[in-house]
PDB file of C-alpha atoms in Angstrom:
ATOM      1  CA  UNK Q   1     114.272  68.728 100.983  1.00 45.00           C
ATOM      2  CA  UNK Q   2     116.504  71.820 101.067  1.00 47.00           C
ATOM      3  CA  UNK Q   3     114.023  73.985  98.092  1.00 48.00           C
ATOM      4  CA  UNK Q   4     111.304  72.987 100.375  1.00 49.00           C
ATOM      5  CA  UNK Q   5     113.310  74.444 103.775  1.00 48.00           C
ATOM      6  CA  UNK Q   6     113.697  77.423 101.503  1.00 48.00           C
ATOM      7  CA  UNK Q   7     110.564  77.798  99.891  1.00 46.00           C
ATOM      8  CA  UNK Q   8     109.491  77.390 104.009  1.00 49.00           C
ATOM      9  CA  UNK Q   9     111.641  80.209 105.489  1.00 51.00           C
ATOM     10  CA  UNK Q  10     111.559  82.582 102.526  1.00 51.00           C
ATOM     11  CA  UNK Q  11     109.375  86.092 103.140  1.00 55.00           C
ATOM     12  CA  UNK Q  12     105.636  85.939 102.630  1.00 59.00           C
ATOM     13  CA  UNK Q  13     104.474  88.840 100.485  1.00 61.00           C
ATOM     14  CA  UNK Q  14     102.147  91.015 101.759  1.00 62.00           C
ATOM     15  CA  UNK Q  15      98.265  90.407 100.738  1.00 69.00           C
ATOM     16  CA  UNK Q  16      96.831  93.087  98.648  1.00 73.00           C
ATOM     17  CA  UNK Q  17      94.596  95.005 101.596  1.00 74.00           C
ATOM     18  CA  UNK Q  18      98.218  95.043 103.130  1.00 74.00           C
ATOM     19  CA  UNK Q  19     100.070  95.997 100.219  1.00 73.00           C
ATOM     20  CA  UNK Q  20      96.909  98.776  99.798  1.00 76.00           C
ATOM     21  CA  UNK Q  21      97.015  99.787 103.345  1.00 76.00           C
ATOM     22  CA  UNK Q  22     101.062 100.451 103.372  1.00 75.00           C
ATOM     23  CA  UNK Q  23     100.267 102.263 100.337  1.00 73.00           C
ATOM     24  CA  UNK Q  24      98.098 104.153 102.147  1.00 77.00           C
ATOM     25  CA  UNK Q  25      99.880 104.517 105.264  1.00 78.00           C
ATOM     26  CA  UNK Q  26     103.284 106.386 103.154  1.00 75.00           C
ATOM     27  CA  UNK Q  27     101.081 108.508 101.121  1.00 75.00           C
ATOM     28  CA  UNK Q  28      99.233 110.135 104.269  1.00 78.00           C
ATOM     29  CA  UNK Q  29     102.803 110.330 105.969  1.00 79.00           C
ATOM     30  CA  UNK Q  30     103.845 112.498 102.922  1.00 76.00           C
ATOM     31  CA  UNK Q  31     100.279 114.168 101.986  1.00 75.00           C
ATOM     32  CA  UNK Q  32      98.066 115.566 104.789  1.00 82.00           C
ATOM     33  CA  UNK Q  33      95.576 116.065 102.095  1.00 84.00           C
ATOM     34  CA  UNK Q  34      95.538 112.448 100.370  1.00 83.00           C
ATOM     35  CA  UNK Q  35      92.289 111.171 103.762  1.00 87.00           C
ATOM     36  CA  UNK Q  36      90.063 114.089 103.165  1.00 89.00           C
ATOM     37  CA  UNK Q  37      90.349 114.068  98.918  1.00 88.00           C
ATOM     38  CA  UNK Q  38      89.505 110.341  99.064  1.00 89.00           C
ATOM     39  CA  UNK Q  39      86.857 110.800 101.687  1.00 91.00           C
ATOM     40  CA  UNK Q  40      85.129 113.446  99.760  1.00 92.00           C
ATOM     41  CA  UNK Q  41      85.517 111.023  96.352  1.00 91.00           C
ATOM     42  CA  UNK Q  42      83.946 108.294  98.040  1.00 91.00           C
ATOM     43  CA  UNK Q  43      80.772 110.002  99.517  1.00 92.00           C
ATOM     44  CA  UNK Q  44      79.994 111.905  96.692  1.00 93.00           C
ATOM     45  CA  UNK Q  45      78.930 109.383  94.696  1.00 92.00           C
ATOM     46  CA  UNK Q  46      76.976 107.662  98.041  1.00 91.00           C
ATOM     47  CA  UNK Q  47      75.465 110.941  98.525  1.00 92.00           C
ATOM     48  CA  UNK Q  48      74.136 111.396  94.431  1.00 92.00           C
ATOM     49  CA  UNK Q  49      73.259 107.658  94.122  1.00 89.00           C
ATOM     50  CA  UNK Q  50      71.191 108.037  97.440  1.00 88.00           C
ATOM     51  CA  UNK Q  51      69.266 110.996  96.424  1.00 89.00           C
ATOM     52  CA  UNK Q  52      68.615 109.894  92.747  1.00 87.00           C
ATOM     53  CA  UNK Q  53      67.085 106.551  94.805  1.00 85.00           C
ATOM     54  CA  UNK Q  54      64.848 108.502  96.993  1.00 84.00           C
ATOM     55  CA  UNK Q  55      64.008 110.836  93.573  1.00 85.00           C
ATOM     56  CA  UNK Q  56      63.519 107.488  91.310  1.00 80.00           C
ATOM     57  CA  UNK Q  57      62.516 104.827  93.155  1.00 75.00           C
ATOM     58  CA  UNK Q  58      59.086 105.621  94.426  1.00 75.00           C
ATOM     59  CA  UNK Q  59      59.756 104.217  98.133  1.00 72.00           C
ATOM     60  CA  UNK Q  60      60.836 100.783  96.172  1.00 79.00           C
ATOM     61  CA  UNK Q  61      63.466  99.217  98.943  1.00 77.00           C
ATOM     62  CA  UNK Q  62      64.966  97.127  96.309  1.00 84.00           C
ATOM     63  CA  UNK Q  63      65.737  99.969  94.209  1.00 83.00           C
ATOM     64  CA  UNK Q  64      66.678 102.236  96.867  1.00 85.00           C
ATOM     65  CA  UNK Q  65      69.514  99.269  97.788  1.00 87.00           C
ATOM     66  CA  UNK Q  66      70.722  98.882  94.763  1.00 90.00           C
ATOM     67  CA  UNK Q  67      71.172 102.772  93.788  1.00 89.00           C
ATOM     68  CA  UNK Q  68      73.285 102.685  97.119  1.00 89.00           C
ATOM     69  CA  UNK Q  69      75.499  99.694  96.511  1.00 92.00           C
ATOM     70  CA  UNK Q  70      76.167 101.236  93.244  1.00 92.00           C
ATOM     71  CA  UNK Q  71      76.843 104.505  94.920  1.00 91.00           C
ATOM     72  CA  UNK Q  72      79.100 102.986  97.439  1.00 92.00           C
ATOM     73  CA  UNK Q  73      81.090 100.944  94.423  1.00 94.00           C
ATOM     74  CA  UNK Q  74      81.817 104.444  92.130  1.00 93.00           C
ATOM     75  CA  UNK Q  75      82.969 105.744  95.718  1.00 92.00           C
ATOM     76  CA  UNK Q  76      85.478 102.892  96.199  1.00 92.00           C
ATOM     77  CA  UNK Q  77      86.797 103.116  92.884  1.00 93.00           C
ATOM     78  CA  UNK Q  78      87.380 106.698  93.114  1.00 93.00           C
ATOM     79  CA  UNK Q  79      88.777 106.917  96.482  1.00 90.00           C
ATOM     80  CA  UNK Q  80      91.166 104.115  94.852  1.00 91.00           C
ATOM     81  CA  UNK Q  81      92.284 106.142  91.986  1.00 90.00           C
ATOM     82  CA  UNK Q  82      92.551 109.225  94.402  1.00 90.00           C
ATOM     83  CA  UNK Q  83      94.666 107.002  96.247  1.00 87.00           C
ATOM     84  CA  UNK Q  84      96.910 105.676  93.092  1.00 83.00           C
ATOM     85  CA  UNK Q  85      97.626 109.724  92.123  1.00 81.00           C
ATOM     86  CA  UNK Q  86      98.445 110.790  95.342  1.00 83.00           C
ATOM     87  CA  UNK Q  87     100.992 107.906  96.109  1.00 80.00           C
ATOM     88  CA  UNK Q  88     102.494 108.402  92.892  1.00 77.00           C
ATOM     89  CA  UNK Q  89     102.432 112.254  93.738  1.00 78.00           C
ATOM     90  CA  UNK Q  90     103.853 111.182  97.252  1.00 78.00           C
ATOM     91  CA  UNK Q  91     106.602 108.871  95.951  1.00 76.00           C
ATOM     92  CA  UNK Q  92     108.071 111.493  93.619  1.00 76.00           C
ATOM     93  CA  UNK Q  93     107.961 114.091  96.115  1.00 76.00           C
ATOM     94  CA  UNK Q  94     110.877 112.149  97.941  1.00 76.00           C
ATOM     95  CA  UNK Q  95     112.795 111.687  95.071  1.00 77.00           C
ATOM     96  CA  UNK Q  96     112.477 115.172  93.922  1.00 77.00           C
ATOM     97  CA  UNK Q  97     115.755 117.576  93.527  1.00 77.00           C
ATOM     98  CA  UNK Q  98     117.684 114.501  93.481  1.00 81.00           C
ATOM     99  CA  UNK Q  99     119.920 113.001  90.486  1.00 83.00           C
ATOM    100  CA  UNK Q 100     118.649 110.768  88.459  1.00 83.00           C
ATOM    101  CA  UNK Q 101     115.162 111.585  89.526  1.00 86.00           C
ATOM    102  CA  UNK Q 102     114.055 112.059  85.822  1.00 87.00           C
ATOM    103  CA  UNK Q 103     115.353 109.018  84.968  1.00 86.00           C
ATOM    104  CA  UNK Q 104     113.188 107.295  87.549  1.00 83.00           C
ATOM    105  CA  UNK Q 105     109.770 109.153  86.047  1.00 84.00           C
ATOM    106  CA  UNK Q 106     110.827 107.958  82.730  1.00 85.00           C
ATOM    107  CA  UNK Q 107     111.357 104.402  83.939  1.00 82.00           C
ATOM    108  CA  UNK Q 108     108.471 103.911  85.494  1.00 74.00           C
ATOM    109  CA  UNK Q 109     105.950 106.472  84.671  1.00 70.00           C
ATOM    110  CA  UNK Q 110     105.276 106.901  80.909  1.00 77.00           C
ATOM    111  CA  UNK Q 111     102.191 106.169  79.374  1.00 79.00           C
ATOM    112  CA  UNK Q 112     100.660 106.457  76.118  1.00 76.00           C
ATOM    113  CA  UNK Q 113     102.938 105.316  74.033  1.00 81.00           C
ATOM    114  CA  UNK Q 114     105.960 107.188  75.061  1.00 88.00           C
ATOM    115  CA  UNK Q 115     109.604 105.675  75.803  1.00 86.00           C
ATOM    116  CA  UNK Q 116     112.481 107.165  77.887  1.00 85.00           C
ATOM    117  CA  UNK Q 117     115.206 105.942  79.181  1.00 81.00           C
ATOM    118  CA  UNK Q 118     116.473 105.971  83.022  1.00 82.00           C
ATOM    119  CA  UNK Q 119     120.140 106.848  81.525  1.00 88.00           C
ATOM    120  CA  UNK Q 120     120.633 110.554  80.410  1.00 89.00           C
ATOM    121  CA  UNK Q 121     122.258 111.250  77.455  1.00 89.00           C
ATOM    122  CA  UNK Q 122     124.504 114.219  78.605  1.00 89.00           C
ATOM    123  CA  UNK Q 123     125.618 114.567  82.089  1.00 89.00           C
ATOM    124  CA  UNK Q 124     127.682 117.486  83.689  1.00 87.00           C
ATOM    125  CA  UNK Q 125     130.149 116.093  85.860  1.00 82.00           C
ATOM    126  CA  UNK Q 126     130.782 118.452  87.998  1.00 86.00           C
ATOM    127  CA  UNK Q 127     127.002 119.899  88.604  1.00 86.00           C
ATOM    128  CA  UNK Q 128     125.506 116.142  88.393  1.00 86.00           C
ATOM    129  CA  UNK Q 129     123.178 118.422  85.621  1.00 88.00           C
ATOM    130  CA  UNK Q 130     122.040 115.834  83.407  1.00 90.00           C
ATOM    131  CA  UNK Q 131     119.661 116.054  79.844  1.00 92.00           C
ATOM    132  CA  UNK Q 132     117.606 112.690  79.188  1.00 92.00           C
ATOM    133  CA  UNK Q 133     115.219 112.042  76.228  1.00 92.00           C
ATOM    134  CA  UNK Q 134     111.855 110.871  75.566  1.00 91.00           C
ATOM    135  CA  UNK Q 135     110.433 109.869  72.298  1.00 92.00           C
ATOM    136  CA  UNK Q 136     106.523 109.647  71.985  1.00 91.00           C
ATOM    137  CA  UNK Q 137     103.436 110.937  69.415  1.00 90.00           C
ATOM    138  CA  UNK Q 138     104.348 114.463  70.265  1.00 90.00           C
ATOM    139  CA  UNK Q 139     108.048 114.221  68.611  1.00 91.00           C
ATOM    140  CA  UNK Q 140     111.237 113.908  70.969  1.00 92.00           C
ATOM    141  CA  UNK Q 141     111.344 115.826  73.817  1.00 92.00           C
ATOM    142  CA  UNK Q 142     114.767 116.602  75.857  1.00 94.00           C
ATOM    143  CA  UNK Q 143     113.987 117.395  79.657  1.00 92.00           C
ATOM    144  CA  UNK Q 144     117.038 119.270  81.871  1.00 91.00           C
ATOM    145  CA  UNK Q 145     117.446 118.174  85.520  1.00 90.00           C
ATOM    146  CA  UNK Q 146     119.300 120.964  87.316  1.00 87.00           C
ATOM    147  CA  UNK Q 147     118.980 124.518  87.701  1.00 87.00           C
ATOM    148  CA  UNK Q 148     117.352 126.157  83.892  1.00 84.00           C
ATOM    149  CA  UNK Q 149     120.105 128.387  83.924  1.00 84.00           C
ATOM    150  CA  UNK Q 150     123.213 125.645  83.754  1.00 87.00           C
ATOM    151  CA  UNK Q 151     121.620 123.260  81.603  1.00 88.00           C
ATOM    152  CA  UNK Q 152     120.190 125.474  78.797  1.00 90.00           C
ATOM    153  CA  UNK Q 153     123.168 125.060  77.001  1.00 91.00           C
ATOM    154  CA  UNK Q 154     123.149 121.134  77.802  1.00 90.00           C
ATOM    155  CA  UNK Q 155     119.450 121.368  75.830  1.00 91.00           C
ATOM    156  CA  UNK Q 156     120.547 122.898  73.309  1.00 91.00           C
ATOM    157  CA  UNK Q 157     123.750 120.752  72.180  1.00 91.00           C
ATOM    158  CA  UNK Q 158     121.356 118.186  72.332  1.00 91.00           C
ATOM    159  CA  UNK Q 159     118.835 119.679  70.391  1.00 92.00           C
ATOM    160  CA  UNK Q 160     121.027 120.523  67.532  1.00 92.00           C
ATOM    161  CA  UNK Q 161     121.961 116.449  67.691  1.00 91.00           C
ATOM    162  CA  UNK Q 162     119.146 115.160  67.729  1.00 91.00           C
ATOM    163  CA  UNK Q 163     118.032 117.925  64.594  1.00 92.00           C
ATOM    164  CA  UNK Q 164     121.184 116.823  62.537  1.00 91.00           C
ATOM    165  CA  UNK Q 165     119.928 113.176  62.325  1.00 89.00           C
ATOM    166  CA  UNK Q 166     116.124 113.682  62.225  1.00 90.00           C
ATOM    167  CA  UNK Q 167     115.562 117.058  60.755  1.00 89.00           C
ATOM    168  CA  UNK Q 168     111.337 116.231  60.301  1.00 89.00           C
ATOM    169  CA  UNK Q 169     110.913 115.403  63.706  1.00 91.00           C
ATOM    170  CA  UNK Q 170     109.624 117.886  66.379  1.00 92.00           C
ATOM    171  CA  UNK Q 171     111.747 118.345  69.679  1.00 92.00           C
ATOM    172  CA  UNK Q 172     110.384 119.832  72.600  1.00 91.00           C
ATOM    173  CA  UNK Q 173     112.577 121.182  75.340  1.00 93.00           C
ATOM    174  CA  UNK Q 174     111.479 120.856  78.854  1.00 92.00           C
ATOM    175  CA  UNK Q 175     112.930 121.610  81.990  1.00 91.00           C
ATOM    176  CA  UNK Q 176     112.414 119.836  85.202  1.00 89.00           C
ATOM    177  CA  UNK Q 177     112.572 122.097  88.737  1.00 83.00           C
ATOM    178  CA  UNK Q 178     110.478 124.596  90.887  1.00 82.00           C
ATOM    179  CA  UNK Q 179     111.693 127.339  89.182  1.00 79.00           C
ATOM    180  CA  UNK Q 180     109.382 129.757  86.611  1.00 82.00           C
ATOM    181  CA  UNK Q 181     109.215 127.956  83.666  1.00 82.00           C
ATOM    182  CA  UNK Q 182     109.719 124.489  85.120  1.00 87.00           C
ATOM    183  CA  UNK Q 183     107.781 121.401  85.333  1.00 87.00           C
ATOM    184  CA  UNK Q 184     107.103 119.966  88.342  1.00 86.00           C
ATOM    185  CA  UNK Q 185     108.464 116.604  88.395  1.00 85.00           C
ATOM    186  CA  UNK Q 186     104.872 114.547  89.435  1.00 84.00           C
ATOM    187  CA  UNK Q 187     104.004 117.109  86.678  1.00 85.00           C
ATOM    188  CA  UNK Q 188     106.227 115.386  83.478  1.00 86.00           C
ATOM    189  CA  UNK Q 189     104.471 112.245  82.663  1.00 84.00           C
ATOM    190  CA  UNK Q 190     101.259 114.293  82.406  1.00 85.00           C
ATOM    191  CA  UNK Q 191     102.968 117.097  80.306  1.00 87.00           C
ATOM    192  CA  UNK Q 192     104.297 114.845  77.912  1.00 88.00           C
ATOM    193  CA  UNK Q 193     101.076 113.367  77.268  1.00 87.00           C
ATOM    194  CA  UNK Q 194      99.910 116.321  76.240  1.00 88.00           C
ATOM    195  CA  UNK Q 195     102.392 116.822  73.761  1.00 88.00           C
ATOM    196  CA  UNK Q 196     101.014 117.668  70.150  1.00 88.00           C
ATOM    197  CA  UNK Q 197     100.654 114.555  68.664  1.00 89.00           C
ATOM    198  CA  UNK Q 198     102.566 114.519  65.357  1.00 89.00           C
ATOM    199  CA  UNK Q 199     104.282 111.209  64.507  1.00 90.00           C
ATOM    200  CA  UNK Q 200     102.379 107.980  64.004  1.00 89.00           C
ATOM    201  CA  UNK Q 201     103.431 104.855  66.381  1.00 89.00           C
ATOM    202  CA  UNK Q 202     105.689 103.230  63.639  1.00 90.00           C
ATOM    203  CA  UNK Q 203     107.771 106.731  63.307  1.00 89.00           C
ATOM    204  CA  UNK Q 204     107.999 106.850  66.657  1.00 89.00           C
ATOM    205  CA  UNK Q 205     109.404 103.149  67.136  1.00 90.00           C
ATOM    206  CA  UNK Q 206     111.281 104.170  63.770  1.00 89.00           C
ATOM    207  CA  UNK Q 207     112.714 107.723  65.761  1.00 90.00           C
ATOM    208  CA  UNK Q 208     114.012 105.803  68.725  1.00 87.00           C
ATOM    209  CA  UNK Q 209     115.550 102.990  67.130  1.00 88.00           C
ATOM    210  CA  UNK Q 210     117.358 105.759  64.886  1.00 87.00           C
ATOM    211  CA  UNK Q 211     118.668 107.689  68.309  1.00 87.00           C
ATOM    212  CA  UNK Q 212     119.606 104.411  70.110  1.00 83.00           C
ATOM    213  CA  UNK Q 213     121.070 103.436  67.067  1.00 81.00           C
ATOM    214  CA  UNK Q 214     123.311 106.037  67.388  1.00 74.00           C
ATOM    215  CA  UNK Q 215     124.192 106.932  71.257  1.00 67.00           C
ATOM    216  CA  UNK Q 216     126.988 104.558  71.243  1.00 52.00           C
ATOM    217  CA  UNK Q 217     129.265 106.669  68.917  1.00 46.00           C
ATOM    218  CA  UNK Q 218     128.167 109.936  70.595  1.00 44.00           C
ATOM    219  CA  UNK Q 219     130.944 111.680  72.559  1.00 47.00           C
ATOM    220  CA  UNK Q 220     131.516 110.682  76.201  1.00 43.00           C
ATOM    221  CA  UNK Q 221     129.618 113.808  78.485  1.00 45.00           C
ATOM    222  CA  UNK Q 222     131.775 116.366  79.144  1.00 44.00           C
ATOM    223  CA  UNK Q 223     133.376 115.537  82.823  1.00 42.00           C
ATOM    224  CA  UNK Q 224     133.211 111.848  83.115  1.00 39.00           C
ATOM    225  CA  UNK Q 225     136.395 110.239  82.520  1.00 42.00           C
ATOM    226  CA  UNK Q 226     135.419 105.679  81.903  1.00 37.00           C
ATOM    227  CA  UNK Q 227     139.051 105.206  82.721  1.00 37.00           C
ATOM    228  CA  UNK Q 228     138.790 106.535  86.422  1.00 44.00           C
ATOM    229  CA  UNK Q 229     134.906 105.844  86.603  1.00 39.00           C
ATOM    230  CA  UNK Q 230     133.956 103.641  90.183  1.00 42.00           C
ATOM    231  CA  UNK Q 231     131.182 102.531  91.222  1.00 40.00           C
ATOM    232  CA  UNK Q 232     129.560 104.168  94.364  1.00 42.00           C
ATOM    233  CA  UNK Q 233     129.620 102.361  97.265  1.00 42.00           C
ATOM    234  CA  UNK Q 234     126.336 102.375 100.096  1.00 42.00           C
ATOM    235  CA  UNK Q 235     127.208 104.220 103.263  1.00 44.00           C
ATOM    236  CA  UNK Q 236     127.260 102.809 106.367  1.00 41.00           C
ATOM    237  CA  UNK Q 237     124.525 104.147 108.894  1.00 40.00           C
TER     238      UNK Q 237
END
């Protein structure tokens, strides 16, 4: 009786034209732009499907309806996949600048094979700089959040780590910022795709299980003490 009173009273999710429509709602509070780039990819394909009807179909109203459903279907789907990039876009865009930011992209936002980890794997303690690694086809790649000119020397201890234990393996430095140079951080999943693809997908399961393998008996980052380590507590508002 009392799983059924709380199966009763618990939260109803949202349907998926809500969930779609909330989506929408954030990524036009955050990107003017998002309406009119979905508008346009939905009636350009309405617009070619109805002139390739009246071109093809000889004044045949059957035809001429089914070039425009089909029309009106591509425009859907690409308004939804504008929709998908820009909310994405959107969503970063408010995490952007802050710490651990990289670690959410690499949580949540890697494709094509590539693994990262939300946990960097040198931290400055006092800047909140932090390196974190990926591992993919295109090698392992060590990205810098913080300022280019503090955490240089961050990618580069790491680099000569990571070369120490897997001297075959390319690694790609990237930094992550709005500075010259930088990737933009909606930018990172895309740039890593692009990474030259040189390992096969059993060296690159065989790469990170080496570097896992061995972060445990890597030194502490400079700056964090474990004995006097707290967790952070929410603020009240």
């Amino acid at each position: 009786m009392a799983r059924t009173k709380d199966s009763a009273s618990a939260p109803k999710e949202p349907g998926r034209l809500k969930q779609m429509w909330q989506v929408f709602q954030m990524t036009r509070r955050y990107d003017t732009t998002a309406p009119w780039l979905m508008l346009l990819g939905f009636l350009a394909p309405v617009a070619v499907a109805l002139a390739l009807a009246l071109w093809l179909s000889s004044g045949n109203g059957l035809t001429i309806t089914l070039w425009v459903v089909a029309g009106v279907l591509a425009g859907l789907l690409i308004a939804m996949i504008i929709l998908g990039r820009r909310a994405e876009r959107a969503a970063y865009s408010q995490i952007d600048g802050q710490p651990g930011a990289v670690g959410a992209v690499l949580r949540g936002g890697l494709r094509g094979g590539w693994m990262g980890n939300e946990m960097p794997v040198a931290v400055n303690g006092k800047t909140q700089d932090a390196v974190y690694r990926a591992v993919g086809r295109g090698g392992v790649v060590l990205i810098s959040e913080g300022p280019a000119s503090r955490t240089r020397r961050m990618l580069e201890d790491e680099q000569r780590k990571v070369a120490r234990v897997l001297p075959n393996v390319p690694i790609t430095l990237l930094s992550v910022g709005h500075d010259e140079g930088d990737v933009a951080l909606h930018r990172l999943a895309a740039t890593l795709r692009k990474t030259k693809r040189t390992l096969t997908k059993p060296e690159v399961l065989a790469v990170s299980n080496r570097l896992n393998s061995l972060q445990s008996s890597l030194p502490i980052p400079k700056g964090i003490d474990p004995m006097k380590a707290r967790p952070q507590r929410g603020r009240m508002r």
